PDB file of N, CA and C in Angstrom:
ATOM      1  N   MET A   1       8.059 127.411-195.574  1.00 76.00           N
ATOM      2  CA  MET A   1       9.161 127.182-194.669  1.00 76.00           C
ATOM      3  C   MET A   1       9.002 125.769-194.116  1.00 76.00           C
ATOM      4  N   GLY A   2      10.067 125.011-194.112  1.00 88.00           N
ATOM      5  CA  GLY A   2      10.029 123.654-193.589  1.00 88.00           C
ATOM      6  C   GLY A   2      10.478 123.596-192.150  1.00 88.00           C
ATOM      7  N   PHE A   3      10.550 122.371-191.649  1.00 90.00           N
ATOM      8  CA  PHE A   3      10.980 122.201-190.265  1.00 90.00           C
ATOM      9  C   PHE A   3      12.437 122.622-190.076  1.00 90.00           C
ATOM     10  N   GLY A   4      13.265 122.374-191.067  1.00 92.00           N
ATOM     11  CA  GLY A   4      14.677 122.741-190.958  1.00 92.00           C
ATOM     12  C   GLY A   4      14.875 124.239-190.832  1.00 92.00           C
ATOM     13  N   ALA A   5      14.170 124.986-191.672  1.00 93.00           N
ATOM     14  CA  ALA A   5      14.281 126.444-191.596  1.00 93.00           C
ATOM     15  C   ALA A   5      13.703 126.961-190.282  1.00 93.00           C
ATOM     16  N   SER A   6      12.631 126.367-189.820  1.00 94.00           N
ATOM     17  CA  SER A   6      12.043 126.777-188.541  1.00 94.00           C
ATOM     18  C   SER A   6      13.015 126.537-187.393  1.00 94.00           C
ATOM     19  N   LEU A   7      13.661 125.378-187.403  1.00 94.00           N
ATOM     20  CA  LEU A   7      14.645 125.095-186.355  1.00 94.00           C
ATOM     21  C   LEU A   7      15.839 126.040-186.448  1.00 94.00           C
ATOM     22  N   ALA A   8      16.226 126.414-187.660  1.00 95.00           N
ATOM     23  CA  ALA A   8      17.327 127.361-187.819  1.00 95.00           C
ATOM     24  C   ALA A   8      16.943 128.722-187.249  1.00 95.00           C
ATOM     25  N   PHE A   9      15.727 129.192-187.517  1.00 95.00           N
ATOM     26  CA  PHE A   9      15.271 130.465-186.948  1.00 95.00           C
ATOM     27  C   PHE A   9      15.262 130.402-185.415  1.00 95.00           C
ATOM     28  N   ILE A  10      14.766 129.291-184.874  1.00 95.00           N
ATOM     29  CA  ILE A  10      14.716 129.154-183.421  1.00 95.00           C
ATOM     30  C   ILE A  10      16.123 129.140-182.827  1.00 95.00           C
ATOM     31  N   ALA A  11      17.041 128.422-183.482  1.00 96.00           N
ATOM     32  CA  ALA A  11      18.409 128.347-182.963  1.00 96.00           C
ATOM     33  C   ALA A  11      19.105 129.703-183.011  1.00 96.00           C
ATOM     34  N   VAL A  12      19.005 130.404-184.133  1.00 95.00           N
ATOM     35  CA  VAL A  12      19.639 131.727-184.252  1.00 95.00           C
ATOM     36  C   VAL A  12      18.987 132.701-183.273  1.00 95.00           C
ATOM     37  N   GLY A  13      17.666 132.619-183.144  1.00 95.00           N
ATOM     38  CA  GLY A  13      16.971 133.492-182.205  1.00 95.00           C
ATOM     39  C   GLY A  13      17.373 133.227-180.768  1.00 95.00           C
ATOM     40  N   ALA A  14      17.552 131.952-180.422  1.00 95.00           N
ATOM     41  CA  ALA A  14      17.962 131.617-179.056  1.00 95.00           C
ATOM     42  C   ALA A  14      19.370 132.121-178.770  1.00 95.00           C
ATOM     43  N   VAL A  15      20.243 132.008-179.753  1.00 94.00           N
ATOM     44  CA  VAL A  15      21.599 132.532-179.569  1.00 94.00           C
ATOM     45  C   VAL A  15      21.555 134.042-179.361  1.00 94.00           C
ATOM     46  N   LEU A  16      20.781 134.734-180.198  1.00 92.00           N
ATOM     47  CA  LEU A  16      20.699 136.192-180.052  1.00 92.00           C
ATOM     48  C   LEU A  16      20.018 136.594-178.742  1.00 92.00           C
ATOM     49  N   ALA A  17      19.010 135.848-178.313  1.00 92.00           N
ATOM     50  CA  ALA A  17      18.264 136.229-177.117  1.00 92.00           C
ATOM     51  C   ALA A  17      18.998 135.892-175.826  1.00 92.00           C
ATOM     52  N   PHE A  18      19.756 134.805-175.818  1.00 92.00           N
ATOM     53  CA  PHE A  18      20.317 134.339-174.554  1.00 92.00           C
ATOM     54  C   PHE A  18      21.845 134.408-174.462  1.00 92.00           C
ATOM     55  N   ALA A  19      22.540 134.306-175.588  1.00 91.00           N
ATOM     56  CA  ALA A  19      23.995 134.149-175.507  1.00 91.00           C
ATOM     57  C   ALA A  19      24.786 135.383-175.922  1.00 91.00           C
ATOM     58  N   VAL A  20      24.202 136.249-176.692  1.00 89.00           N
ATOM     59  CA  VAL A  20      24.956 137.404-177.195  1.00 89.00           C
ATOM     60  C   VAL A  20      24.987 138.497-176.133  1.00 89.00           C
ATOM     61  N   THR A  21      26.181 139.033-175.934  1.00 86.00           N
ATOM     62  CA  THR A  21      26.345 140.115-174.959  1.00 86.00           C
ATOM     63  C   THR A  21      26.795 141.416-175.624  1.00 86.00           C
ATOM     64  N   TRP A  22      26.771 141.458-176.948  1.00 86.00           N
ATOM     65  CA  TRP A  22      27.200 142.670-177.651  1.00 86.00           C
ATOM     66  C   TRP A  22      26.154 143.756-177.501  1.00 86.00           C
ATOM     67  N   ASP A  23      26.611 144.962-177.571  1.00 86.00           N
ATOM     68  CA  ASP A  23      25.711 146.108-177.623  1.00 86.00           C
ATOM     69  C   ASP A  23      25.883 146.779-178.970  1.00 86.00           C
ATOM     70  N   VAL A  24      24.830 146.748-179.745  1.00 85.00           N
ATOM     71  CA  VAL A  24      24.831 147.428-181.039  1.00 85.00           C
ATOM     72  C   VAL A  24      23.963 148.662-180.868  1.00 85.00           C
ATOM     73  N   PRO A  25      24.515 149.857-181.155  1.00 90.00           N
ATOM     74  CA  PRO A  25      23.718 151.064-180.967  1.00 90.00           C
ATOM     75  C   PRO A  25      22.491 151.074-181.890  1.00 90.00           C
ATOM     76  N   GLY A  26      21.322 151.266-181.316  1.00 90.00           N
ATOM     77  CA  GLY A  26      20.081 151.371-182.084  1.00 90.00           C
ATOM     78  C   GLY A  26      19.399 150.043-182.367  1.00 90.00           C
ATOM     79  N   ILE A  27      20.030 148.913-182.016  1.00 90.00           N
ATOM     80  CA  ILE A  27      19.451 147.588-182.289  1.00 90.00           C
ATOM     81  C   ILE A  27      19.479 146.786-180.994  1.00 90.00           C
ATOM     82  N   ASP A  28      18.348 146.244-180.631  1.00 90.00           N
ATOM     83  CA  ASP A  28      18.284 145.384-179.450  1.00 90.00           C
ATOM     84  C   ASP A  28      18.329 143.934-179.938  1.00 90.00           C
ATOM     85  N   LEU A  29      19.487 143.291-179.799  1.00 91.00           N
ATOM     86  CA  LEU A  29      19.660 141.923-180.308  1.00 91.00           C
ATOM     87  C   LEU A  29      18.795 140.912-179.544  1.00 91.00           C
ATOM     88  N   HIS A  30      18.498 141.193-178.303  1.00 92.00           N
ATOM     89  CA  HIS A  30      17.656 140.273-177.528  1.00 92.00           C
ATOM     90  C   HIS A  30      16.231 140.249-178.071  1.00 92.00           C
ATOM     91  N   VAL A  31      15.706 141.401-178.463  1.00 93.00           N
ATOM     92  CA  VAL A  31      14.360 141.455-179.043  1.00 93.00           C
ATOM     93  C   VAL A  31      14.338 140.770-180.405  1.00 93.00           C
ATOM     94  N   ILE A  32      15.382 140.986-181.197  1.00 93.00           N
ATOM     95  CA  ILE A  32      15.464 140.305-182.501  1.00 93.00           C
ATOM     96  C   ILE A  32      15.524 138.791-182.289  1.00 93.00           C
ATOM     97  N   GLY A  33      16.231 138.362-181.280  1.00 94.00           N
ATOM     98  CA  GLY A  33      16.288 136.936-180.968  1.00 94.00           C
ATOM     99  C   GLY A  33      14.924 136.369-180.620  1.00 94.00           C
ATOM    100  N   TRP A  34      14.165 137.087-179.799  1.00 95.00           N
ATOM    101  CA  TRP A  34      12.818 136.627-179.450  1.00 95.00           C
ATOM    102  C   TRP A  34      11.895 136.641-180.668  1.00 95.00           C
ATOM    103  N   ILE A  35      12.067 137.600-181.542  1.00 96.00           N
ATOM    104  CA  ILE A  35      11.259 137.646-182.770  1.00 96.00           C
ATOM    105  C   ILE A  35      11.581 136.437-183.648  1.00 96.00           C
ATOM    106  N   LEU A  36      12.870 136.104-183.778  1.00 95.00           N
ATOM    107  CA  LEU A  36      13.253 134.945-184.590  1.00 95.00           C
ATOM    108  C   LEU A  36      12.743 133.639-183.969  1.00 95.00           C
ATOM    109  N   ILE A  37      12.755 133.548-182.658  1.00 96.00           N
ATOM    110  CA  ILE A  37      12.201 132.355-182.000  1.00 96.00           C
ATOM    111  C   ILE A  37      10.707 132.237-182.305  1.00 96.00           C
ATOM    112  N   ALA A  38       9.989 133.352-182.245  1.00 97.00           N
ATOM    113  CA  ALA A  38       8.549 133.331-182.527  1.00 97.00           C
ATOM    114  C   ALA A  38       8.279 132.962-183.989  1.00 97.00           C
ATOM    115  N   VAL A  39       9.075 133.536-184.907  1.00 96.00           N
ATOM    116  CA  VAL A  39       8.901 133.211-186.329  1.00 96.00           C
ATOM    117  C   VAL A  39       9.173 131.734-186.576  1.00 96.00           C
ATOM    118  N   GLY A  40      10.203 131.190-185.948  1.00 96.00           N
ATOM    119  CA  GLY A  40      10.506 129.761-186.104  1.00 96.00           C
ATOM    120  C   GLY A  40       9.414 128.870-185.540  1.00 96.00           C
ATOM    121  N   ALA A  41       8.863 129.262-184.401  1.00 96.00           N
ATOM    122  CA  ALA A  41       7.792 128.462-183.794  1.00 96.00           C
ATOM    123  C   ALA A  41       6.532 128.480-184.660  1.00 96.00           C
ATOM    124  N   VAL A  42       6.176 129.668-185.154  1.00 95.00           N
ATOM    125  CA  VAL A  42       4.989 129.760-186.020  1.00 95.00           C
ATOM    126  C   VAL A  42       5.219 128.990-187.318  1.00 95.00           C
ATOM    127  N   GLY A  43       6.422 129.091-187.876  1.00 94.00           N
ATOM    128  CA  GLY A  43       6.739 128.345-189.099  1.00 94.00           C
ATOM    129  C   GLY A  43       6.667 126.848-188.894  1.00 94.00           C
ATOM    130  N   ALA A  44       7.180 126.372-187.772  1.00 94.00           N
ATOM    131  CA  ALA A  44       7.115 124.930-187.484  1.00 94.00           C
ATOM    132  C   ALA A  44       5.678 124.480-187.295  1.00 94.00           C
ATOM    133  N   LEU A  45       4.883 125.307-186.624  1.00 93.00           N
ATOM    134  CA  LEU A  45       3.472 124.966-186.414  1.00 93.00           C
ATOM    135  C   LEU A  45       2.722 124.890-187.742  1.00 93.00           C
ATOM    136  N   LEU A  46       2.918 125.890-188.596  1.00 92.00           N
ATOM    137  CA  LEU A  46       2.232 125.893-189.894  1.00 92.00           C
ATOM    138  C   LEU A  46       2.722 124.756-190.787  1.00 92.00           C
ATOM    139  N   THR A  47       4.014 124.485-190.748  1.00 91.00           N
ATOM    140  CA  THR A  47       4.537 123.363-191.535  1.00 91.00           C
ATOM    141  C   THR A  47       3.938 122.050-191.051  1.00 91.00           C
ATOM    142  N   GLY A  48       3.834 121.899-189.753  1.00 89.00           N
ATOM    143  CA  GLY A  48       3.234 120.675-189.211  1.00 89.00           C
ATOM    144  C   GLY A  48       1.777 120.522-189.566  1.00 89.00           C
ATOM    145  N   LEU A  49       1.056 121.636-189.606  1.00 88.00           N
ATOM    146  CA  LEU A  49      -0.372 121.555-189.933  1.00 88.00           C
ATOM    147  C   LEU A  49      -0.623 121.257-191.404  1.00 88.00           C
ATOM    148  N   TYR A  50       0.223 121.795-192.283  1.00 86.00           N
ATOM    149  CA  TYR A  50      -0.039 121.649-193.711  1.00 86.00           C
ATOM    150  C   TYR A  50       0.653 120.463-194.357  1.00 86.00           C
ATOM    151  N   THR A  51       1.604 119.860-193.683  1.00 85.00           N
ATOM    152  CA  THR A  51       2.307 118.743-194.315  1.00 85.00           C
ATOM    153  C   THR A  51       1.977 117.394-193.701  1.00 85.00           C
ATOM    154  N   ARG A  52       1.165 117.357-192.668  1.00 76.00           N
ATOM    155  CA  ARG A  52       0.845 116.071-192.063  1.00 76.00           C
ATOM    156  C   ARG A  52      -0.187 115.340-192.907  1.00 76.00           C
ATOM    157  N   ARG A  53      -0.233 114.050-192.713  1.00 71.00           N
ATOM    158  CA  ARG A  53      -1.201 113.228-193.432  1.00 71.00           C
ATOM    159  C   ARG A  53      -2.554 113.359-192.756  1.00 71.00           C
ATOM    160  N   PRO A  54      -3.608 113.160-193.507  1.00 67.00           N
ATOM    161  CA  PRO A  54      -4.935 113.185-192.874  1.00 67.00           C
ATOM    162  C   PRO A  54      -5.046 112.084-191.834  1.00 67.00           C
ATOM    163  N   ARG A  55      -5.838 112.343-190.809  1.00 65.00           N
ATOM    164  CA  ARG A  55      -5.953 111.377-189.722  1.00 65.00           C
ATOM    165  C   ARG A  55      -6.564 110.065-190.172  1.00 65.00           C
ATOM    166  N   SER A  56      -7.603 110.153-190.954  1.00 65.00           N
ATOM    167  CA  SER A  56      -8.232 108.916-191.410  1.00 65.00           C
ATOM    168  C   SER A  56      -8.415 108.997-192.917  1.00 65.00           C
ATOM    169  N   GLU A  57      -7.862 108.014-193.553  1.00 65.00           N
ATOM    170  CA  GLU A  57      -8.048 107.906-194.992  1.00 65.00           C
ATOM    171  C   GLU A  57      -9.094 106.824-195.223  1.00 65.00           C
ATOM    172  N   GLU A  58     -10.173 107.206-195.845  1.00 66.00           N
ATOM    173  CA  GLU A  58     -11.211 106.228-196.103  1.00 66.00           C
ATOM    174  C   GLU A  58     -10.816 105.411-197.322  1.00 66.00           C
ATOM    175  N   VAL A  59     -10.815 104.132-197.163  1.00 65.00           N
ATOM    176  CA  VAL A  59     -10.500 103.225-198.248  1.00 65.00           C
ATOM    177  C   VAL A  59     -11.780 102.508-198.619  1.00 65.00           C
ATOM    178  N   VAL A  60     -12.173 102.664-199.840  1.00 64.00           N
ATOM    179  CA  VAL A  60     -13.386 102.016-200.310  1.00 64.00           C
ATOM    180  C   VAL A  60     -12.965 100.898-201.250  1.00 64.00           C
ATOM    181  N   GLU A  61     -13.363  99.702-200.919  1.00 67.00           N
ATOM    182  CA  GLU A  61     -13.027  98.550-201.740  1.00 67.00           C
ATOM    183  C   GLU A  61     -14.311  98.001-202.337  1.00 67.00           C
ATOM    184  N   VAL A  62     -14.361  97.980-203.641  1.00 64.00           N
ATOM    185  CA  VAL A  62     -15.537  97.464-204.329  1.00 64.00           C
ATOM    186  C   VAL A  62     -15.250  96.018-204.694  1.00 64.00           C
ATOM    187  N   VAL A  63     -16.101  95.155-204.219  1.00 64.00           N
ATOM    188  CA  VAL A  63     -15.939  93.733-204.487  1.00 64.00           C
ATOM    189  C   VAL A  63     -17.078  93.301-205.388  1.00 64.00           C
ATOM    190  N   GLU A  64     -16.719  92.820-206.541  1.00 62.00           N
ATOM    191  CA  GLU A  64     -17.732  92.319-207.473  1.00 62.00           C
ATOM    192  C   GLU A  64     -18.219  90.968-206.975  1.00 62.00           C
ATOM    193  N   PRO A  65     -19.514  90.745-207.014  1.00 59.00           N
ATOM    194  CA  PRO A  65     -20.006  89.435-206.564  1.00 59.00           C
ATOM    195  C   PRO A  65     -19.544  88.341-207.515  1.00 59.00           C
ATOM    196  N   ASP A  66     -19.274  87.186-206.953  1.00 58.00           N
ATOM    197  CA  ASP A  66     -18.824  86.057-207.742  1.00 58.00           C
ATOM    198  C   ASP A  66     -20.028  85.454-208.452  1.00 58.00           C
ATOM    199  N   THR A  67     -19.957  85.402-209.768  1.00 57.00           N
ATOM    200  CA  THR A  67     -21.111  84.930-210.536  1.00 57.00           C
ATOM    201  C   THR A  67     -21.375  83.445-210.324  1.00 57.00           C
ATOM    202  N   VAL A  68     -20.387  82.698-209.872  1.00 59.00           N
ATOM    203  CA  VAL A  68     -20.603  81.271-209.652  1.00 59.00           C
ATOM    204  C   VAL A  68     -21.587  81.068-208.508  1.00 59.00           C
ATOM    205  N   TYR A  69     -21.490  81.910-207.496  1.00 57.00           N
ATOM    206  CA  TYR A  69     -22.339  81.719-206.325  1.00 57.00           C
ATOM    207  C   TYR A  69     -23.635  82.511-206.388  1.00 57.00           C
ATOM    208  N   THR A  70     -23.738  83.459-207.288  1.00 53.00           N
ATOM    209  CA  THR A  70     -24.959  84.242-207.346  1.00 53.00           C
ATOM    210  C   THR A  70     -25.923  83.737-208.403  1.00 53.00           C
ATOM    211  N   ALA A  71     -25.485  82.869-209.291  1.00 56.00           N
ATOM    212  CA  ALA A  71     -26.374  82.337-210.317  1.00 56.00           C
ATOM    213  C   ALA A  71     -27.356  81.367-209.680  1.00 56.00           C
ATOM    214  N   GLU A  72     -28.534  81.286-210.262  1.00 63.00           N
ATOM    215  CA  GLU A  72     -29.533  80.356-209.753  1.00 63.00           C
ATOM    216  C   GLU A  72     -29.025  78.928-209.949  1.00 63.00           C
ATOM    217  N   PRO A  73     -29.081  78.130-208.905  1.00 60.00           N
ATOM    218  CA  PRO A  73     -28.590  76.757-209.051  1.00 60.00           C
ATOM    219  C   PRO A  73     -29.541  75.936-209.926  1.00 60.00           C
ATOM    220  N   THR A  74     -28.979  75.141-210.748  1.00 64.00           N
ATOM    221  CA  THR A  74     -29.797  74.243-211.569  1.00 64.00           C
ATOM    222  C   THR A  74     -29.855  72.893-210.870  1.00 64.00           C
ATOM    223  N   VAL A  75     -30.994  72.261-211.005  1.00 62.00           N
ATOM    224  CA  VAL A  75     -31.176  70.969-210.351  1.00 62.00           C
ATOM    225  C   VAL A  75     -30.518  69.914-211.216  1.00 62.00           C
ATOM    226  N   VAL A  76     -29.559  69.257-210.624  1.00 59.00           N
ATOM    227  CA  VAL A  76     -28.830  68.212-211.335  1.00 59.00           C
ATOM    228  C   VAL A  76     -29.077  66.909-210.600  1.00 59.00           C
ATOM    229  N   GLU A  77     -29.496  65.925-211.351  1.00 63.00           N
ATOM    230  CA  GLU A  77     -29.715  64.613-210.752  1.00 63.00           C
ATOM    231  C   GLU A  77     -28.368  64.052-210.297  1.00 63.00           C
ATOM    232  N   PRO A  78     -28.364  63.400-209.155  1.00 59.00           N
ATOM    233  CA  PRO A  78     -27.091  62.834-208.704  1.00 59.00           C
ATOM    234  C   PRO A  78     -26.595  61.791-209.688  1.00 59.00           C
ATOM    235  N   HIS A  79     -25.320  61.804-209.883  1.00 58.00           N
ATOM    236  CA  HIS A  79     -24.707  60.866-210.814  1.00 58.00           C
ATOM    237  C   HIS A  79     -24.359  59.587-210.066  1.00 58.00           C
ATOM    238  N   VAL A  80     -24.909  58.504-210.564  1.00 57.00           N
ATOM    239  CA  VAL A  80     -24.639  57.211-209.946  1.00 57.00           C
ATOM    240  C   VAL A  80     -23.829  56.401-210.939  1.00 57.00           C
ATOM    241  N   HIS A  81     -22.690  55.981-210.489  1.00 57.00           N
ATOM    242  CA  HIS A  81     -21.819  55.186-211.358  1.00 57.00           C
ATOM    243  C   HIS A  81     -21.971  53.723-210.983  1.00 57.00           C
ATOM    244  N   VAL A  82     -22.433  52.951-211.946  1.00 57.00           N
ATOM    245  CA  VAL A  82     -22.605  51.515-211.707  1.00 57.00           C
ATOM    246  C   VAL A  82     -21.476  50.806-212.417  1.00 57.00           C
ATOM    247  N   ARG A  83     -20.737  50.069-211.631  1.00 61.00           N
ATOM    248  CA  ARG A  83     -19.600  49.367-212.197  1.00 61.00           C
ATOM    249  C   ARG A  83     -20.031  47.938-212.551  1.00 61.00           C
ATOM    250  N   GLU A  84     -19.780  47.608-213.766  1.00 61.00           N
ATOM    251  CA  GLU A  84     -20.092  46.235-214.175  1.00 61.00           C
ATOM    252  C   GLU A  84     -18.888  45.359-213.860  1.00 61.00           C
ATOM    253  N   GLU A  85     -19.180  44.259-213.203  1.00 61.00           N
ATOM    254  CA  GLU A  85     -18.083  43.374-212.835  1.00 61.00           C
ATOM    255  C   GLU A  85     -17.753  42.451-214.000  1.00 61.00           C
ATOM    256  N   ASP A  86     -16.512  42.165-214.118  1.00 59.00           N
ATOM    257  CA  ASP A  86     -16.049  41.220-215.135  1.00 59.00           C
ATOM    258  C   ASP A  86     -16.382  39.809-214.641  1.00 59.00           C
ATOM    259  N   PRO A  87     -17.104  39.047-215.438  1.00 60.00           N
ATOM    260  CA  PRO A  87     -17.488  37.698-214.950  1.00 60.00           C
ATOM    261  C   PRO A  87     -16.301  36.799-214.685  1.00 60.00           C
ATOM    262  N   HIS A  88     -15.168  37.078-215.242  1.00 61.00           N
ATOM    263  CA  HIS A  88     -13.983  36.233-215.026  1.00 61.00           C
ATOM    264  C   HIS A  88     -13.343  36.492-213.660  1.00 61.00           C
ATOM    265  N   LEU A  89     -13.662  37.671-213.064  1.00 56.00           N
ATOM    266  CA  LEU A  89     -13.043  38.010-211.798  1.00 56.00           C
ATOM    267  C   LEU A  89     -13.907  37.692-210.610  1.00 56.00           C
ATOM    268  N   ARG A  90     -15.088  37.136-210.836  1.00 57.00           N
ATOM    269  CA  ARG A  90     -15.983  36.841-209.719  1.00 57.00           C
ATOM    270  C   ARG A  90     -15.437  35.703-208.889  1.00 57.00           C
ATOM    271  N   ARG A  91     -15.642  35.831-207.615  1.00 56.00           N
ATOM    272  CA  ARG A  91     -15.202  34.745-206.724  1.00 56.00           C
ATOM    273  C   ARG A  91     -16.299  33.681-206.696  1.00 56.00           C
ATOM    274  N   GLY A  92     -15.905  32.562-206.517  1.00 54.00           N
ATOM    275  CA  GLY A  92     -16.851  31.475-206.424  1.00 54.00           C
ATOM    276  C   GLY A  92     -17.163  30.817-207.761  1.00 54.00           C
ATOM    277  N   ASN A  93     -16.649  31.355-208.861  1.00 51.00           N
ATOM    278  CA  ASN A  93     -16.843  30.739-210.177  1.00 51.00           C
ATOM    279  C   ASN A  93     -15.631  29.862-210.458  1.00 51.00           C
ATOM    280  N   GLY A  94     -15.606  28.808-210.022  1.00 46.00           N
ATOM    281  CA  GLY A  94     -14.403  28.095-210.172  1.00 46.00           C
ATOM    282  C   GLY A  94     -14.355  26.914-210.881  1.00 46.00           C
TER     283      GLY A  94
END
């Protein structure tokens, strides 16, 4: 039973319990109304308990280590770039 059916039971039960003034021989409509209200309330409670989402969803994220940063560093000599000057561009050679 969903929330809609539960609300329908509660509404029909409330009408029978509070608004109906008919007398049916052998049937107490007010008691039937209270029974329908109780059935609707229990149905709504059970629907709410079984259809709700869990309070906490554990999310596990596995992160693979980056191999660039976990590899042993190799010793690299610093690169020194020596620029050779063109003798024609030197100042003072005139």
